[in-house]
mmCIF file of C-alpha atoms in Angstrom:
data_model
loop_
_atom_site.group_PDB
_atom_site.id
_atom_site.type_symbol
_atom_site.label_atom_id
_atom_site.label_comp_id
_atom_site.label_asym_id
_atom_site.label_seq_id
_atom_site.Cartn_x
_atom_site.Cartn_y
_atom_site.Cartn_z
ATOM 1 C CA MET A 146 3.532 6.573 20.774
ATOM 2 C CA LEU A 147 0.337 5.018 19.421
ATOM 3 C CA SER A 148 -2.180 3.249 21.586
ATOM 4 C CA GLN A 149 -3.057 -0.351 20.826
ATOM 5 C CA ARG A 150 -6.412 0.813 19.494
ATOM 6 C CA GLU A 151 -4.761 3.306 17.125
ATOM 7 C CA ARG A 152 -2.324 0.643 15.866
ATOM 8 C CA GLU A 153 -5.157 -1.799 15.215
ATOM 9 C CA PHE A 154 -7.074 0.889 13.332
ATOM 10 C CA LEU A 155 -4.058 1.662 11.117
ATOM 11 C CA PHE A 156 -3.498 -2.026 10.404
ATOM 12 C CA GLU A 157 -7.144 -2.489 9.424
ATOM 13 C CA HIS A 158 -7.159 0.635 7.211
ATOM 14 C CA PRO A 159 -4.118 0.678 4.920
ATOM 15 C CA GLU A 160 -5.279 3.882 3.238
ATOM 16 C CA VAL A 161 -5.087 5.695 6.598
ATOM 17 C CA PHE A 162 -1.663 4.184 7.329
ATOM 18 C CA ILE A 163 -0.365 5.332 3.929
ATOM 19 C CA THR A 164 -1.715 8.870 4.206
ATOM 20 C CA ARG A 165 -0.510 9.225 7.806
ATOM 21 C CA TYR A 166 3.062 8.069 7.285
ATOM 22 C CA PHE A 167 3.739 8.724 3.589
ATOM 23 C CA PRO A 168 2.063 11.962 2.454
ATOM 24 C CA HIS A 169 5.474 13.092 1.158
ATOM 25 C CA VAL A 170 5.612 10.037 -1.122
ATOM 26 C CA LEU A 171 2.069 10.448 -2.402
ATOM 27 C CA GLY A 172 2.381 14.162 -3.049
ATOM 28 C CA HIS A 173 -1.419 14.610 -3.021
ATOM 29 C CA PRO A 174 -4.500 13.133 -1.313
ATOM 30 C CA LEU A 175 -5.616 9.653 -2.325
ATOM 31 C CA GLU A 176 -8.322 9.685 -4.979
ATOM 32 C CA LYS A 177 -11.279 7.323 -5.185
ATOM 33 C CA PHE A 178 -9.477 5.121 -7.731
ATOM 34 C CA HIS A 179 -6.497 4.845 -5.343
ATOM 35 C CA LEU A 180 -8.815 3.615 -2.589
ATOM 36 C CA HIS A 181 -10.243 1.035 -4.986
ATOM 37 C CA LEU A 182 -6.696 -0.076 -5.862
ATOM 38 C CA ILE A 183 -5.776 -0.409 -2.180
ATOM 39 C CA LYS A 184 -8.899 -2.435 -1.446
ATOM 40 C CA LEU A 185 -8.269 -4.722 -4.414
ATOM 41 C CA ALA A 186 -4.608 -5.205 -3.506
ATOM 42 C CA THR A 187 -5.366 -6.006 0.137
ATOM 43 C CA THR A 188 -8.403 -8.249 -0.311
ATOM 44 C CA GLU A 189 -7.926 -10.174 -3.559
ATOM 45 C CA ARG A 190 -5.335 -12.821 -4.290
ATOM 46 C CA ARG A 191 -5.066 -11.753 -7.935
ATOM 47 C CA GLY A 192 -6.099 -8.695 -9.860
ATOM 48 C CA LEU A 193 -5.541 -6.772 -13.045
ATOM 49 C CA VAL A 194 -4.956 -3.051 -12.702
ATOM 50 C CA LEU A 195 -5.404 -0.998 -15.855
ATOM 51 C CA PHE A 196 -4.687 2.542 -14.687
ATOM 52 C CA PRO A 197 -2.747 4.931 -16.929
ATOM 53 C CA ALA A 198 0.941 5.544 -16.354
ATOM 54 C CA ALA A 199 1.888 7.815 -13.433
ATOM 55 C CA HIS A 200 -1.282 7.117 -11.435
ATOM 56 C CA GLY A 201 0.437 5.525 -8.430
ATOM 57 C CA LYS A 202 0.201 1.822 -9.198
ATOM 58 C CA THR A 203 3.822 0.981 -8.406
ATOM 59 C CA THR A 204 4.100 3.483 -5.571
ATOM 60 C CA ILE A 205 1.055 2.097 -3.794
ATOM 61 C CA VAL A 206 1.150 -1.622 -4.617
ATOM 62 C CA SER A 207 4.891 -2.287 -4.770
ATOM 63 C CA THR A 208 6.221 0.196 -2.216
ATOM 64 C CA LEU A 209 3.708 1.487 0.333
ATOM 65 C CA LEU A 210 1.431 -1.536 0.780
ATOM 66 C CA PRO A 211 4.384 -3.884 1.377
ATOM 67 C CA ILE A 212 5.593 -1.513 4.124
ATOM 68 C CA TRP A 213 2.083 -1.560 5.642
ATOM 69 C CA ALA A 214 1.956 -5.373 5.390
ATOM 70 C CA LEU A 215 5.371 -5.751 7.066
ATOM 71 C CA CYS A 216 4.357 -3.421 9.888
ATOM 72 C CA LYS A 217 1.137 -5.359 10.333
ATOM 73 C CA ASP A 218 2.888 -8.744 10.300
ATOM 74 C CA PRO A 219 6.696 -8.729 10.537
ATOM 75 C CA ASN A 220 6.755 -12.474 9.746
ATOM 76 C CA ILE A 221 5.034 -12.088 6.373
ATOM 77 C CA ARG A 222 6.842 -13.258 3.254
ATOM 78 C CA MET A 223 6.460 -11.404 -0.008
ATOM 79 C CA CYS A 224 7.964 -11.198 -3.433
ATOM 80 C CA ILE A 225 7.780 -8.184 -5.734
ATOM 81 C CA ILE A 226 8.251 -9.002 -9.402
ATOM 82 C CA THR A 227 8.880 -6.436 -12.124
ATOM 83 C CA LYS A 228 9.138 -6.690 -15.879
ATOM 84 C CA ASN A 229 12.797 -5.614 -15.993
ATOM 85 C CA ASP A 230 15.824 -4.681 -13.893
ATOM 86 C CA ASP A 231 15.367 -0.932 -14.297
ATOM 87 C CA ASP A 232 11.880 -1.069 -12.801
ATOM 88 C CA ALA A 233 13.120 -3.284 -9.968
ATOM 89 C CA LYS A 234 15.897 -0.815 -9.083
ATOM 90 C CA ASN A 235 13.350 2.003 -8.741
ATOM 91 C CA ILE A 236 11.250 0.192 -6.156
#
């Protein structure tokens, strides 16, 4: 079981939370551009991400960060929007 200090650290550092609990989803260590994406997604209200396909955008922003946000605040409300039904089913 985590101490309160460890929990607070994980909730203040989403990149650590993701790498601790989801290395099997990532498949490899986070790169510098992933850290930039995580910072942008957790600090800015809006952003435009222009990474090539298969660079972790959906995995990080639409799957792992929402799990982190829900663990941090179980009362949070969120909506994930995709361009089509097929993409939505994969999230």
